mmCIF file with all atom_site columns, C-alpha atoms and ligand atoms in Angstrom:
data_model
loop_
_atom_site.group_PDB
_atom_site.id
_atom_site.type_symbol
_atom_site.label_atom_id
_atom_site.label_alt_id
_atom_site.label_comp_id
_atom_site.label_asym_id
_atom_site.label_entity_id
_atom_site.label_seq_id
_atom_site.pdbx_PDB_ins_code
_atom_site.Cartn_x
_atom_site.Cartn_y
_atom_site.Cartn_z
_atom_site.occupancy
_atom_site.B_iso_or_equiv
_atom_site.pdbx_formal_charge
_atom_site.auth_seq_id
_atom_site.auth_comp_id
_atom_site.auth_asym_id
_atom_site.auth_atom_id
_atom_site.pdbx_PDB_model_num
ATOM   1  C  CA  . UNK A 1 1  ? 0.000   0.000  0.000   1.00 0.00 ? 1   UNK A CA  1
ATOM   2  C  CA  . UNK A 1 2  ? 0.957   3.599  -0.570  1.00 0.00 ? 2   UNK A CA  1
ATOM   3  C  CA  . UNK A 1 3  ? -0.220  6.507  1.544   1.00 0.00 ? 3   UNK A CA  1
ATOM   4  C  CA  . UNK A 1 4  ? -0.921  10.186 1.164   1.00 0.00 ? 4   UNK A CA  1
ATOM   5  C  CA  . UNK A 1 5  ? -0.885  12.543 4.134   1.00 0.00 ? 5   UNK A CA  1
ATOM   6  C  CA  . UNK A 1 6  ? -3.026  15.619 3.591   1.00 0.00 ? 6   UNK A CA  1
ATOM   7  C  CA  . UNK A 1 7  ? -1.588  18.251 5.934   1.00 0.00 ? 7   UNK A CA  1
ATOM   8  C  CA  . UNK A 1 8  ? -4.695  20.431 5.835   1.00 0.00 ? 8   UNK A CA  1
ATOM   9  C  CA  . UNK A 1 9  ? -6.800  17.570 7.205   1.00 0.00 ? 9   UNK A CA  1
ATOM   10 C  CA  . UNK A 1 10 ? -4.177  16.101 9.516   1.00 0.00 ? 10  UNK A CA  1
ATOM   11 C  CA  . UNK A 1 11 ? -4.904  12.646 8.168   1.00 0.00 ? 11  UNK A CA  1
ATOM   12 C  CA  . UNK A 1 12 ? -3.286  9.944  6.083   1.00 0.00 ? 12  UNK A CA  1
ATOM   13 C  CA  . UNK A 1 13 ? -5.157  7.985  3.434   1.00 0.00 ? 13  UNK A CA  1
ATOM   14 C  CA  . UNK A 1 14 ? -4.060  4.567  2.186   1.00 0.00 ? 14  UNK A CA  1
ATOM   15 C  CA  . UNK A 1 15 ? -4.286  3.820  -1.527  1.00 0.00 ? 15  UNK A CA  1
ATOM   16 C  CA  . UNK A 1 16 ? -3.097  0.892  -3.619  1.00 0.00 ? 16  UNK A CA  1
ATOM   17 C  CA  . UNK A 1 17 ? 0.359   1.124  -5.188  1.00 0.00 ? 17  UNK A CA  1
ATOM   18 C  CA  . UNK A 1 18 ? 0.263   2.650  -8.697  1.00 0.00 ? 18  UNK A CA  1
ATOM   19 C  CA  . UNK A 1 19 ? -3.087  4.359  -8.049  1.00 0.00 ? 19  UNK A CA  1
ATOM   20 C  CA  . UNK A 1 20 ? -4.262  7.468  -9.803  1.00 0.00 ? 20  UNK A CA  1
ATOM   21 C  CA  . UNK A 1 21 ? -4.796  9.969  -7.003  1.00 0.00 ? 21  UNK A CA  1
ATOM   22 C  CA  . UNK A 1 22 ? -8.413  10.671 -7.916  1.00 0.00 ? 22  UNK A CA  1
ATOM   23 C  CA  . UNK A 1 23 ? -8.664  7.830  -5.351  1.00 0.00 ? 23  UNK A CA  1
ATOM   24 C  CA  . UNK A 1 24 ? -8.531  10.583 -2.724  1.00 0.00 ? 24  UNK A CA  1
ATOM   25 C  CA  . UNK A 1 25 ? -11.793 12.110 -3.941  1.00 0.00 ? 25  UNK A CA  1
ATOM   26 C  CA  . UNK A 1 26 ? -14.290 12.069 -1.064  1.00 0.00 ? 26  UNK A CA  1
ATOM   27 C  CA  . UNK A 1 27 ? -11.688 10.792 1.408   1.00 0.00 ? 27  UNK A CA  1
ATOM   28 C  CA  . UNK A 1 28 ? -10.104 14.160 2.182   1.00 0.00 ? 28  UNK A CA  1
ATOM   29 C  CA  . UNK A 1 29 ? -10.843 17.863 1.762   1.00 0.00 ? 29  UNK A CA  1
ATOM   30 C  CA  . UNK A 1 30 ? -9.024  18.222 -1.575  1.00 0.00 ? 30  UNK A CA  1
ATOM   31 C  CA  . UNK A 1 31 ? -11.549 19.110 -4.277  1.00 0.00 ? 31  UNK A CA  1
ATOM   32 C  CA  . UNK A 1 32 ? -11.622 17.171 -7.528  1.00 0.00 ? 32  UNK A CA  1
ATOM   33 C  CA  . UNK A 1 33 ? -13.961 19.241 -9.659  1.00 0.00 ? 33  UNK A CA  1
ATOM   34 C  CA  . UNK A 1 34 ? -13.111 18.189 -13.217 1.00 0.00 ? 34  UNK A CA  1
ATOM   35 C  CA  . UNK A 1 35 ? -10.751 15.196 -12.840 1.00 0.00 ? 35  UNK A CA  1
ATOM   36 C  CA  . UNK A 1 36 ? -9.281  16.188 -16.179 1.00 0.00 ? 36  UNK A CA  1
ATOM   37 C  CA  . UNK A 1 37 ? -6.559  18.746 -15.471 1.00 0.00 ? 37  UNK A CA  1
ATOM   38 C  CA  . UNK A 1 38 ? -8.818  21.593 -16.517 1.00 0.00 ? 38  UNK A CA  1
ATOM   39 C  CA  . UNK A 1 39 ? -9.853  23.378 -13.301 1.00 0.00 ? 39  UNK A CA  1
ATOM   40 C  CA  . UNK A 1 40 ? -6.876  23.413 -10.935 1.00 0.00 ? 40  UNK A CA  1
ATOM   41 C  CA  . UNK A 1 41 ? -8.964  22.503 -7.869  1.00 0.00 ? 41  UNK A CA  1
ATOM   42 C  CA  . UNK A 1 42 ? -6.785  19.467 -7.067  1.00 0.00 ? 42  UNK A CA  1
ATOM   43 C  CA  . UNK A 1 43 ? -3.486  21.362 -7.230  1.00 0.00 ? 43  UNK A CA  1
ATOM   44 C  CA  . UNK A 1 44 ? -1.291  20.635 -4.212  1.00 0.00 ? 44  UNK A CA  1
ATOM   45 C  CA  . UNK A 1 45 ? 2.200   21.332 -3.020  1.00 0.00 ? 45  UNK A CA  1
ATOM   46 C  CA  . UNK A 1 46 ? 4.185   18.139 -2.408  1.00 0.00 ? 46  UNK A CA  1
ATOM   47 C  CA  . UNK A 1 47 ? 6.023   18.581 0.898   1.00 0.00 ? 47  UNK A CA  1
ATOM   48 C  CA  . UNK A 1 48 ? 7.613   15.116 1.020   1.00 0.00 ? 48  UNK A CA  1
ATOM   49 C  CA  . UNK A 1 49 ? 7.893   12.076 -1.202  1.00 0.00 ? 49  UNK A CA  1
ATOM   50 C  CA  . UNK A 1 50 ? 7.914   13.583 -4.711  1.00 0.00 ? 50  UNK A CA  1
ATOM   51 C  CA  . UNK A 1 51 ? 10.092  10.630 -5.767  1.00 0.00 ? 51  UNK A CA  1
ATOM   52 C  CA  . UNK A 1 52 ? 7.167   8.337  -4.943  1.00 0.00 ? 52  UNK A CA  1
ATOM   53 C  CA  . UNK A 1 53 ? 5.021   9.947  -7.650  1.00 0.00 ? 53  UNK A CA  1
ATOM   54 C  CA  . UNK A 1 54 ? 5.206   9.139  -11.353 1.00 0.00 ? 54  UNK A CA  1
ATOM   55 C  CA  . UNK A 1 55 ? 6.701   11.905 -13.482 1.00 0.00 ? 55  UNK A CA  1
ATOM   56 C  CA  . UNK A 1 56 ? 3.990   14.296 -14.744 1.00 0.00 ? 56  UNK A CA  1
ATOM   57 C  CA  . UNK A 1 57 ? 2.339   13.270 -18.027 1.00 0.00 ? 57  UNK A CA  1
ATOM   58 C  CA  . UNK A 1 58 ? 2.158   15.735 -20.909 1.00 0.00 ? 58  UNK A CA  1
ATOM   59 C  CA  . UNK A 1 59 ? -1.462  16.390 -19.911 1.00 0.00 ? 59  UNK A CA  1
ATOM   60 C  CA  . UNK A 1 60 ? -0.479  17.171 -16.308 1.00 0.00 ? 60  UNK A CA  1
ATOM   61 C  CA  . UNK A 1 61 ? 2.423   19.363 -17.471 1.00 0.00 ? 61  UNK A CA  1
ATOM   62 C  CA  . UNK A 1 62 ? -0.021  21.376 -19.580 1.00 0.00 ? 62  UNK A CA  1
ATOM   63 C  CA  . UNK A 1 63 ? -2.322  21.823 -16.568 1.00 0.00 ? 63  UNK A CA  1
ATOM   64 C  CA  . UNK A 1 64 ? 0.582   22.773 -14.319 1.00 0.00 ? 64  UNK A CA  1
ATOM   65 C  CA  . UNK A 1 65 ? 1.701   25.362 -16.849 1.00 0.00 ? 65  UNK A CA  1
ATOM   66 C  CA  . UNK A 1 66 ? -1.737  26.918 -16.470 1.00 0.00 ? 66  UNK A CA  1
ATOM   67 C  CA  . UNK A 1 67 ? -2.307  26.526 -12.716 1.00 0.00 ? 67  UNK A CA  1
ATOM   68 C  CA  . UNK A 1 68 ? 1.051   25.736 -11.143 1.00 0.00 ? 68  UNK A CA  1
ATOM   69 C  CA  . UNK A 1 69 ? 3.330   28.293 -9.650  1.00 0.00 ? 69  UNK A CA  1
ATOM   70 C  CA  . UNK A 1 70 ? 6.068   26.211 -8.050  1.00 0.00 ? 70  UNK A CA  1
ATOM   71 C  CA  . UNK A 1 71 ? 8.346   23.248 -8.722  1.00 0.00 ? 71  UNK A CA  1
ATOM   72 C  CA  . UNK A 1 72 ? 6.747   21.039 -6.111  1.00 0.00 ? 72  UNK A CA  1
ATOM   73 C  CA  . UNK A 1 73 ? 3.185   21.400 -7.311  1.00 0.00 ? 73  UNK A CA  1
ATOM   74 C  CA  . UNK A 1 74 ? 1.122   18.623 -8.851  1.00 0.00 ? 74  UNK A CA  1
ATOM   75 C  CA  . UNK A 1 75 ? -2.407  18.117 -10.124 1.00 0.00 ? 75  UNK A CA  1
ATOM   76 C  CA  . UNK A 1 76 ? -3.544  15.077 -8.172  1.00 0.00 ? 76  UNK A CA  1
ATOM   77 C  CA  . UNK A 1 77 ? -6.283  14.117 -10.645 1.00 0.00 ? 77  UNK A CA  1
ATOM   78 C  CA  . UNK A 1 78 ? -3.604  13.324 -13.227 1.00 0.00 ? 78  UNK A CA  1
ATOM   79 C  CA  . UNK A 1 79 ? -0.977  12.065 -10.846 1.00 0.00 ? 79  UNK A CA  1
ATOM   80 C  CA  . UNK A 1 80 ? -0.089  8.463  -10.007 1.00 0.00 ? 80  UNK A CA  1
ATOM   81 C  CA  . UNK A 1 81 ? 1.596   7.328  -6.809  1.00 0.00 ? 81  UNK A CA  1
ATOM   82 C  CA  . UNK A 1 82 ? 4.115   4.510  -7.250  1.00 0.00 ? 82  UNK A CA  1
ATOM   83 C  CA  . UNK A 1 83 ? 4.408   3.374  -3.621  1.00 0.00 ? 83  UNK A CA  1
ATOM   84 C  CA  . UNK A 1 84 ? 5.534   4.732  -0.252  1.00 0.00 ? 84  UNK A CA  1
ATOM   85 C  CA  . UNK A 1 85 ? 4.371   7.935  1.367   1.00 0.00 ? 85  UNK A CA  1
ATOM   86 C  CA  . UNK A 1 86 ? 3.668   11.384 -0.008  1.00 0.00 ? 86  UNK A CA  1
ATOM   87 C  CA  . UNK A 1 87 ? 2.814   14.456 2.084   1.00 0.00 ? 87  UNK A CA  1
ATOM   88 C  CA  . UNK A 1 88 ? 0.773   17.170 0.380   1.00 0.00 ? 88  UNK A CA  1
ATOM   89 C  CA  . UNK A 1 89 ? -0.820  20.504 1.278   1.00 0.00 ? 89  UNK A CA  1
ATOM   90 C  CA  . UNK A 1 90 ? -3.044  22.863 -0.683  1.00 0.00 ? 90  UNK A CA  1
HETATM 91 S  S1  . FES B 2 .  ? -9.731  18.095 -10.622 1.00 0.00 ? 101 FES B S1  1
HETATM 92 FE FE1 . FES B 2 .  ? -9.649  19.730 -12.050 1.00 0.00 ? 101 FES B FE1 1
HETATM 93 S  S2  . FES B 2 .  ? -7.508  19.891 -12.442 1.00 0.00 ? 101 FES B S2  1
HETATM 94 FE FE2 . FES B 2 .  ? -7.642  18.155 -11.136 1.00 0.00 ? 101 FES B FE2 1
#
């Protein structure tokens, strides 16, 4: 199992290895409005464990170019966790 700690909620959510992080929808306070990289609602800052995430796809890179402002930001709706733990905050 992999896990994602959402700092804003003070809780950690377990997900299967290699999951798309839309898995977090409804399990934490991060909003997933479009689930398609088009709205920016799921943008988070990765505080720890970036190496445990797959590299951004071209689709995610395009969304980040629109909504992202920092190197450690990701759009969780287009982001896959490999394994291990990731800590995020929005
Ligand atoms: S849910 Fe809209 S960009 Fe991720």
